[in-house]
XYZ file of C-alpha atoms in Angstrom:
599
model
C 75.205 157.295 57.016
C 77.385 156.752 60.088
C 80.668 155.131 59.157
C 81.328 151.664 60.650
C 84.075 151.097 63.234
C 86.230 149.378 60.604
C 86.117 150.944 57.148
C 85.888 147.706 55.201
C 86.140 147.944 51.444
C 82.960 145.955 50.826
C 80.891 148.114 53.191
C 82.042 151.371 51.641
C 81.586 150.154 48.062
C 78.071 148.940 48.848
C 77.178 152.340 50.341
C 78.634 154.186 47.350
C 76.652 152.050 44.933
C 73.462 152.577 46.930
C 73.999 156.343 46.871
C 73.996 156.604 50.672
C 77.636 157.697 50.888
C 80.027 159.879 48.908
C 83.858 159.910 48.909
C 83.922 163.502 50.180
C 81.867 162.434 53.203
C 84.272 159.572 53.876
C 87.320 161.826 53.648
C 85.790 164.310 56.106
C 84.972 161.488 58.537
C 88.422 159.909 58.182
C 90.164 163.197 58.942
C 87.978 163.643 62.027
C 88.895 160.133 63.187
C 92.592 160.762 62.649
C 92.409 163.952 64.702
C 90.505 162.210 67.505
C 92.821 159.186 67.592
C 95.877 161.451 67.841
C 94.910 162.146 71.450
C 95.406 158.420 72.144
C 98.411 157.889 69.891
C 100.015 160.915 68.212
C 102.728 158.865 66.478
C 100.718 157.038 63.794
C 101.257 159.543 60.975
C 104.305 161.370 59.647
C 102.646 163.416 56.920
C 99.097 164.147 55.758
C 98.195 166.056 52.572
C 96.260 169.269 52.987
C 92.575 168.749 53.728
C 91.663 170.663 50.569
C 93.787 168.317 48.437
C 92.088 165.218 49.850
C 88.632 166.684 49.358
C 89.531 167.694 45.795
C 90.612 164.121 45.077
C 87.335 162.810 46.512
C 85.297 165.318 44.508
C 87.134 164.362 41.330
C 86.174 160.729 41.911
C 82.533 161.718 42.361
C 82.547 163.023 38.795
C 83.591 159.617 37.450
C 81.769 156.337 36.888
C 82.453 154.185 39.936
C 81.603 151.009 37.997
C 85.021 151.135 36.392
C 86.953 151.798 39.598
C 87.258 148.669 41.780
C 88.556 150.665 44.787
C 86.336 153.721 44.267
C 86.610 156.094 47.222
C 88.482 153.652 49.460
C 90.823 155.461 51.903
C 94.292 153.984 52.416
C 97.599 154.802 54.105
C 101.177 154.405 52.875
C 104.260 153.568 54.918
C 106.701 156.457 54.693
C 109.389 154.551 52.842
C 107.069 154.408 49.805
C 106.918 157.413 47.478
C 103.788 159.525 47.061
C 104.166 162.360 44.556
C 104.468 165.752 46.214
C 104.840 164.428 49.765
C 108.199 163.959 51.504
C 109.570 160.441 51.838
C 111.513 160.272 55.114
C 112.007 156.539 55.751
C 111.745 157.607 59.388
C 114.839 159.841 59.162
C 114.363 163.618 58.729
C 117.875 164.152 57.366
C 117.181 161.627 54.592
C 113.907 163.218 53.437
C 113.249 164.025 49.780
C 110.101 164.928 47.842
C 109.428 162.664 44.829
C 107.759 163.960 41.691
C 106.089 160.632 40.933
C 104.433 158.023 43.133
C 105.601 154.468 43.606
C 104.084 152.089 41.070
C 101.886 150.396 43.674
C 100.484 153.727 44.878
C 99.818 154.867 41.313
C 97.979 151.644 40.462
C 95.801 151.836 43.569
C 94.905 155.448 42.846
C 94.093 154.488 39.250
C 91.688 151.942 40.745
C 89.937 154.767 42.626
C 91.523 154.556 46.083
C 92.242 157.742 48.062
C 95.719 158.086 49.615
C 95.124 159.656 53.039
C 98.679 160.010 54.355
C 102.145 158.659 55.150
C 102.592 156.522 58.264
C 105.343 156.077 60.826
C 107.895 153.261 60.714
C 111.053 151.908 62.226
C 113.779 153.990 60.606
C 114.839 152.668 57.187
C 112.437 149.768 57.805
C 115.036 148.281 60.132
C 113.229 146.787 63.108
C 110.211 144.793 64.220
C 109.118 146.887 67.207
C 107.997 150.315 65.928
C 110.178 152.104 68.478
C 113.007 153.265 66.189
C 111.572 156.524 64.893
C 112.199 160.174 65.743
C 108.528 160.819 64.865
C 107.354 158.992 67.987
C 106.506 155.394 68.766
C 103.029 154.094 67.889
C 101.630 151.608 70.387
C 99.467 148.517 70.297
C 95.830 149.570 69.856
C 94.844 147.420 72.855
C 97.432 148.605 75.395
C 99.643 151.694 75.205
C 102.336 149.998 77.289
C 103.092 147.620 74.419
C 104.681 148.233 71.048
C 102.728 148.311 67.802
C 105.206 146.040 66.088
C 107.368 147.235 63.227
C 108.712 148.271 60.997
C 105.308 149.048 59.423
C 104.032 150.390 62.731
C 101.810 153.287 61.705
C 100.341 151.415 58.742
C 99.066 148.611 60.962
C 97.668 150.923 63.639
C 95.881 153.040 61.009
C 93.902 149.989 59.869
C 93.366 148.460 63.323
C 92.041 151.749 64.725
C 89.586 152.127 61.827
C 91.289 155.216 60.386
C 91.600 153.780 56.848
C 90.334 150.721 54.984
C 93.740 149.275 54.128
C 97.367 150.303 54.168
C 100.653 149.513 52.502
C 103.658 148.385 54.477
C 106.858 146.660 53.505
C 108.120 143.273 54.590
C 111.735 142.161 54.451
C 112.002 140.226 57.704
C 108.436 140.239 59.010
C 107.425 143.903 58.980
C 104.146 143.149 57.216
C 103.206 140.362 59.619
C 104.418 141.257 63.125
C 102.417 144.551 63.320
C 99.332 142.704 62.043
C 99.606 140.221 64.892
C 100.212 142.991 67.438
C 97.000 144.777 66.395
C 94.566 141.970 65.497
C 94.414 142.535 61.736
C 95.419 140.744 58.530
C 98.923 141.139 57.120
C 99.453 139.784 53.602
C 103.069 139.302 52.517
C 102.880 138.668 48.782
C 105.347 136.583 46.851
C 108.487 138.591 46.201
C 108.334 140.693 43.051
C 104.616 140.481 42.216
C 104.107 143.980 43.634
C 106.553 146.507 42.215
C 109.105 148.028 44.585
C 109.732 150.971 42.242
C 109.546 154.079 44.419
C 110.217 152.135 47.643
C 113.316 153.030 49.694
C 115.117 149.673 49.746
C 115.978 147.843 52.935
C 117.284 144.703 51.217
C 116.406 145.114 47.555
C 116.620 141.406 46.718
C 114.208 140.515 49.550
C 111.857 143.492 49.951
C 108.098 143.108 49.471
C 105.322 145.679 49.577
C 102.777 144.246 52.025
C 99.074 144.862 52.645
C 97.237 145.392 55.949
C 93.471 144.944 55.908
C 90.470 143.901 57.980
C 89.981 140.617 56.102
C 92.072 138.415 53.859
C 89.552 138.822 51.033
C 90.138 142.565 51.054
C 93.931 142.208 51.262
C 93.808 139.976 48.183
C 91.593 142.512 46.420
C 94.199 145.200 47.033
C 97.014 142.908 45.888
C 95.164 142.175 42.637
C 94.701 145.892 41.938
C 98.348 146.699 42.692
C 100.014 143.806 40.848
C 102.037 144.611 37.748
C 105.191 143.407 36.065
C 107.546 146.383 36.306
C 110.598 146.475 33.992
C 112.071 149.255 36.164
C 112.555 146.766 39.019
C 115.261 144.074 38.764
C 113.343 141.569 40.905
C 109.871 142.154 39.430
C 108.094 139.039 38.193
C 104.671 137.815 37.123
C 102.507 135.698 39.405
C 102.814 132.086 38.267
C 100.179 129.336 38.572
C 100.331 127.627 41.982
C 97.352 125.854 43.515
C 96.976 124.485 47.026
C 94.762 121.446 47.667
C 91.053 122.094 48.085
C 89.357 120.446 51.045
C 91.739 118.262 53.030
C 95.255 119.650 53.464
C 98.465 118.962 55.377
C 100.008 121.691 57.507
C 103.454 121.836 59.062
C 103.650 122.686 62.757
C 106.427 123.213 65.254
C 107.552 120.178 67.213
C 107.110 120.532 70.969
C 110.856 121.121 71.422
C 110.788 124.018 68.911
C 107.776 125.837 70.371
C 109.562 128.851 71.768
C 107.347 131.483 73.399
C 109.926 133.044 75.743
C 108.139 131.631 78.755
C 104.670 132.776 77.702
C 102.427 129.802 78.504
C 99.262 131.574 77.301
C 100.615 132.048 73.784
C 101.843 128.458 73.775
C 98.299 127.335 74.581
C 96.857 129.609 71.895
C 99.190 128.048 69.317
C 98.084 124.566 70.352
C 94.493 125.766 69.974
C 95.315 127.070 66.472
C 96.551 123.617 65.477
C 93.303 122.069 66.693
C 91.341 124.684 64.752
C 93.163 123.796 61.524
C 92.457 120.116 62.166
C 88.784 120.974 62.489
C 89.043 122.619 59.055
C 90.124 119.316 57.532
C 93.874 119.701 57.997
C 96.373 117.074 59.065
C 99.178 118.344 61.284
C 102.731 117.283 60.353
C 105.712 118.151 62.543
C 108.325 120.138 60.639
C 112.063 120.400 61.140
C 112.564 124.008 62.177
C 116.384 123.852 62.270
C 116.998 124.891 58.629
C 114.417 127.681 58.940
C 116.103 128.940 62.088
C 119.505 128.869 60.392
C 118.103 130.804 57.436
C 116.593 133.428 59.735
C 119.965 134.010 61.380
C 121.520 134.846 58.006
C 119.468 138.017 57.749
C 120.763 140.009 60.714
C 123.503 137.848 62.205
C 125.409 137.374 58.971
C 126.661 139.109 55.841
C 123.176 139.707 54.394
C 123.098 142.859 56.505
C 125.498 144.277 53.898
C 122.522 144.750 51.578
C 121.021 147.193 54.057
C 124.217 149.209 53.915
C 124.261 149.050 50.110
C 120.792 150.628 50.046
C 121.851 153.864 51.797
C 125.665 153.780 51.968
C 126.332 157.376 50.819
C 123.789 158.698 53.310
C 125.120 156.449 56.079
C 128.694 157.627 55.524
C 127.674 161.280 55.733
C 124.894 161.196 58.326
C 125.103 158.062 60.488
C 125.289 160.278 63.594
C 121.776 161.536 62.749
C 120.346 158.032 62.622
C 118.641 156.023 65.366
C 121.540 154.425 67.286
C 120.131 150.891 67.014
C 119.547 151.242 63.270
C 122.961 152.813 62.680
C 124.593 150.017 64.673
C 122.881 147.289 62.639
C 123.625 148.850 59.257
C 127.159 149.884 60.176
C 127.859 146.335 61.316
C 127.923 145.319 57.672
C 131.414 146.767 57.385
C 132.892 143.802 59.229
C 131.968 141.431 56.378
C 133.909 140.914 53.161
C 132.595 140.244 49.648
C 133.703 136.619 50.132
C 131.560 136.410 53.285
C 128.541 137.602 51.321
C 128.988 135.031 48.574
C 129.425 132.237 51.107
C 126.186 133.330 52.756
C 124.408 133.353 49.374
C 125.635 129.827 48.686
C 124.299 128.714 52.075
C 121.000 130.485 51.426
C 120.509 128.530 48.199
C 121.424 125.265 49.885
C 118.811 125.970 52.538
C 116.284 126.745 49.802
C 116.836 123.240 48.478
C 116.149 121.843 51.933
C 113.034 123.977 52.311
C 111.754 122.919 48.882
C 111.772 119.309 50.037
C 109.611 120.269 53.022
C 106.697 120.998 50.696
C 106.630 117.289 49.841
C 105.669 116.623 53.470
C 102.960 119.275 53.852
C 101.121 121.923 51.829
C 101.391 124.944 54.149
C 103.029 125.869 57.435
C 101.157 127.171 60.460
C 103.451 129.135 62.762
C 102.996 131.657 65.559
C 103.560 135.094 64.041
C 105.827 135.858 67.002
C 106.532 134.290 70.410
C 105.025 137.197 72.357
C 104.463 140.935 72.133
C 107.092 142.977 73.963
C 106.485 146.094 76.039
C 107.994 149.488 75.340
C 109.899 149.203 78.610
C 111.520 145.959 77.420
C 112.630 147.608 74.193
C 114.174 150.521 76.063
C 116.051 148.080 78.304
C 117.249 145.781 75.482
C 116.590 147.252 72.017
C 118.233 144.469 70.019
C 117.099 141.514 72.107
C 113.460 142.600 72.274
C 113.432 143.232 68.536
C 114.989 139.843 67.757
C 112.276 138.109 69.786
C 109.635 139.393 67.363
C 111.452 137.938 64.363
C 111.931 134.352 65.528
C 109.232 132.977 63.194
C 109.348 135.558 60.378
C 112.902 136.245 59.227
C 113.360 133.186 57.010
C 110.331 133.623 54.730
C 111.698 135.996 52.089
C 115.141 134.404 52.088
C 113.450 131.126 51.126
C 111.090 132.754 48.592
C 107.793 131.975 50.307
C 104.404 133.673 50.508
C 102.752 134.357 53.861
C 99.544 135.637 55.402
C 99.242 136.621 59.076
C 95.791 136.504 60.669
C 94.347 137.060 64.162
C 93.972 133.906 66.254
C 93.089 134.742 69.846
C 93.505 136.925 72.912
C 95.370 136.414 76.154
C 93.701 136.975 79.494
C 95.305 140.442 79.676
C 93.675 141.457 76.381
C 96.776 141.305 74.191
C 96.266 139.661 70.786
C 97.913 136.524 69.449
C 98.268 135.770 65.749
C 99.368 132.958 63.483
C 100.891 132.987 60.018
C 100.125 130.662 57.138
C 103.165 130.134 54.905
C 103.426 128.454 51.500
C 105.723 128.445 48.458
C 105.968 131.508 46.233
C 102.905 132.313 44.109
C 100.454 130.542 46.426
C 99.201 133.966 47.563
C 95.556 133.546 46.602
C 94.908 129.992 47.736
C 96.944 130.574 50.896
C 94.853 133.668 51.595
C 91.606 131.756 51.131
C 92.767 129.159 53.659
C 93.910 131.853 56.101
C 90.598 133.666 55.633
C 88.633 130.533 56.516
C 90.760 130.162 59.629
C 90.299 133.809 60.626
C 86.515 133.456 60.437
C 86.562 130.213 62.424
C 88.746 131.764 65.140
C 85.888 134.161 65.941
C 88.133 136.910 67.306
C 87.120 139.570 64.803
C 89.461 142.203 63.436
C 91.071 145.388 64.693
C 90.458 147.314 67.876
C 86.695 147.003 67.402
C 86.992 143.216 66.891
C 84.454 143.466 64.072
C 83.026 140.134 62.978
C 84.721 138.462 60.030
C 82.896 136.162 57.633
C 84.388 133.176 55.888
C 85.314 133.792 52.245
C 82.224 133.799 50.061
C 81.189 130.457 48.608
C 83.210 129.836 45.484
C 86.133 132.153 46.318
C 89.211 130.171 45.406
C 87.039 127.568 43.729
C 84.781 129.807 41.679
C 85.357 131.712 38.509
C 85.794 135.255 37.238
C 84.348 136.394 33.926
C 86.641 138.539 31.772
C 85.640 140.276 28.511
C 88.396 140.810 25.938
C 88.026 143.168 23.003
C 91.412 143.276 21.233
C 94.707 141.415 21.026
C 93.501 138.732 23.493
C 90.707 137.559 21.176
C 90.986 133.994 19.932
C 93.519 133.746 17.098
C 95.252 137.054 17.956
C 98.780 137.605 19.355
C 98.045 137.818 23.097
C 95.456 135.051 23.307
C 98.167 132.731 24.647
C 98.003 134.604 27.980
C 94.440 133.335 28.423
C 95.456 129.836 27.373
C 98.199 129.862 30.008
C 95.500 130.370 32.626
C 93.273 127.668 31.084
C 90.574 130.229 30.407
C 87.377 128.842 28.917
C 85.356 130.767 26.317
C 82.024 131.435 27.978
C 80.314 133.267 25.135
C 80.804 135.796 22.357
C 78.572 138.825 22.731
C 78.544 142.617 22.520
C 78.948 145.459 24.962
C 76.219 147.944 25.738
C 75.813 150.564 23.039
C 77.670 153.430 24.707
C 81.229 152.109 24.289
C 83.756 153.553 21.825
C 86.775 151.779 20.280
C 90.003 153.354 18.987
C 93.089 151.745 17.388
C 95.963 152.769 19.660
C 98.913 154.373 17.833
C 102.229 152.512 17.969
C 100.935 149.602 20.061
C 102.963 146.380 19.768
C 101.253 144.074 19.101
C 98.454 146.186 17.595
C 95.618 146.679 20.058
C 92.586 148.907 20.600
C 91.498 151.081 23.496
C 87.873 150.955 24.640
C 86.080 153.412 26.898
C 82.514 154.202 27.841
C 80.923 157.440 26.618
C 77.610 158.040 28.413
C 74.962 159.198 25.985
C 76.668 157.689 22.946
C 74.175 155.538 21.030
C 76.154 152.873 19.194
C 75.705 149.263 18.207
C 77.971 147.851 20.888
C 81.335 146.180 20.362
C 82.038 142.496 19.907
C 83.772 140.866 22.871
C 84.694 137.362 23.927
C 83.891 136.552 27.544
C 86.203 134.030 29.196
C 85.927 132.163 32.457
C 89.096 132.076 34.615
C 89.908 130.895 38.091
C 90.134 133.696 40.628
C 93.875 133.039 41.032
C 94.350 132.959 37.264
C 92.510 136.249 36.929
C 94.908 137.830 39.440
C 97.914 136.608 37.481
C 96.409 137.803 34.206
C 95.695 141.279 35.583
C 99.319 141.588 36.695
C 100.398 141.462 33.045
C 98.153 144.300 31.874
C 100.326 147.272 30.795
C 99.407 150.945 30.849
C 97.364 152.663 29.482
C 95.123 149.597 29.701
C 93.242 148.738 32.890
C 90.757 146.146 34.053
C 87.398 147.524 35.156
C 83.700 146.658 35.006
C 82.061 146.428 31.571
C 78.339 146.273 30.865
C 77.262 143.788 28.195
C 74.315 144.253 25.836
C 72.042 142.208 28.120
C 72.932 144.358 31.145
C 75.283 141.860 32.784
C 78.472 143.328 34.278
C 81.806 141.523 33.901
C 85.463 142.470 34.231
C 87.057 143.728 31.042
C 89.658 145.868 29.312
C 89.256 149.642 29.448
C 91.484 152.501 28.374
C 91.692 156.120 29.484
C 89.668 158.183 27.004
C 92.432 160.735 26.522
C 94.884 158.010 25.550
C 92.431 156.185 23.297
C 91.499 159.316 21.364
C 95.110 159.724 20.250
C 94.390 156.841 17.880
C 91.906 156.145 15.070
C 88.200 155.887 15.882
C 87.099 152.432 14.706
C 83.847 152.213 16.689
C 81.703 151.926 13.555
C 83.398 148.636 12.609
C 81.750 147.030 15.641
C 84.846 145.268 16.911
C 88.594 144.769 16.614
C 88.518 141.711 14.345
C 86.134 143.427 11.936
C 88.473 146.412 11.709
C 91.562 144.191 11.211
C 89.794 142.398 8.382
C 88.780 145.687 6.728
C 92.238 147.200 7.232
C 93.898 144.282 5.441
C 91.403 144.206 2.582
């Protein structure tokens, strides 16, 4: 099978399931693509594992049951301020480099889901910048025109997806770094709500604001990656669980810039494309409402033009003091500028930030989402060389405020200028609206008809029922009705669909030391048992995502086959972990064993 121009998750999974493609074949093809694309842009990657290591990972996956791995064989890239075990983390600064022994939580969770980490991508040094030009490892460029920047700071991650080198990638987003590069390269950039993806193992830019972001071909696939990566992480001070938040279905109200606030730095084509985006949303059933951009603009200025820059210094202060001469001059100047602010200045800025949050919260009474240009216009490399700070600031006009005001955002392609450069818009909503916001943005992306990535591959609207439909989840242990963790299903208004049994080749073990007590279930091909009793619940897609985020190790959510052959999502446990406990398979289910154990 010849690989498609864009390595979409759905296409690869379908080919794997049909037996027409293997992960080792994909890895070989991806490495060939990376080598070929390097002749066009040699600055996308900072570090790639050895070919043999990648092929060994792919071969190991081929020995496993792909039914239980939602991202089986899917190649992805990681921004090089995110740890991958055994590979150097540079944050775009060679003198800072270190080699971690463990991967960042998000990387570990994606690999547990079956994804293949292909390599570490270039970035603006210490994730400080929105242009992709502040790196000693070279400057990636826009996939459509080498004279223009790729956008930053997640420059290489965006290009790797847009050029069809990987299926998805991880970036980070503090001030717009997960959205600006998406717009510059005609792909999707999902900025999750702060804290729902762990930042453990991520070199901080501003720890209180940082988000791990996702670049993908479609919004559906970005949301799929987010769901697999989500986890409450007690190691991270700002980690939190996704909370219920629903946007209206059907008709909706969307905030737009007033004519006086539509700043495009003289670019009339982008101004026209934004007006066209508003009309497109109206055709989707939306009602445009002018928003007051003044408090958002003031919030944005706090990030770089105020004491909040001190948090960037706090992240790397010992290194900065010893090695600032080795840093990119623009980055060193920004971070070093924090020294002019006092602790009192910082607290005053925090007070103002919270006041502005109150103002922003009232905005959501006027409309459900915002529709903004992702940036006024894409700058050229020549402009950045002439005015590094000014050109960079231009990219952040419509992005910097989002994390300071605790909002979720999703950037999607929207159109092309006559010169072939892309234009994108960003949908913004309150925190925890990630899923419903993504569904809306995905509908828009399909309607825009501009495709995705360099190949401009066609994008379909979200499947019927996504966002409105349901997910079936089988529970086998402490989430059963009447047991200690059932409340988590009640919180999501889960509805009992039926009580049934698994196929006969599942085993059940009581996990040692689990609090509350819980079992571990795994599939053992060839085992001929009676099946295990499970309760199958119906949840909303958004509720399912929130529920999955609470699942602790060694548990995982995968695909489970029921006695009638139907496949649903359900709890699974690594066999090695489960076998440390007591084999209770013969009891036929957790409740039966609890009853016998107490007798």
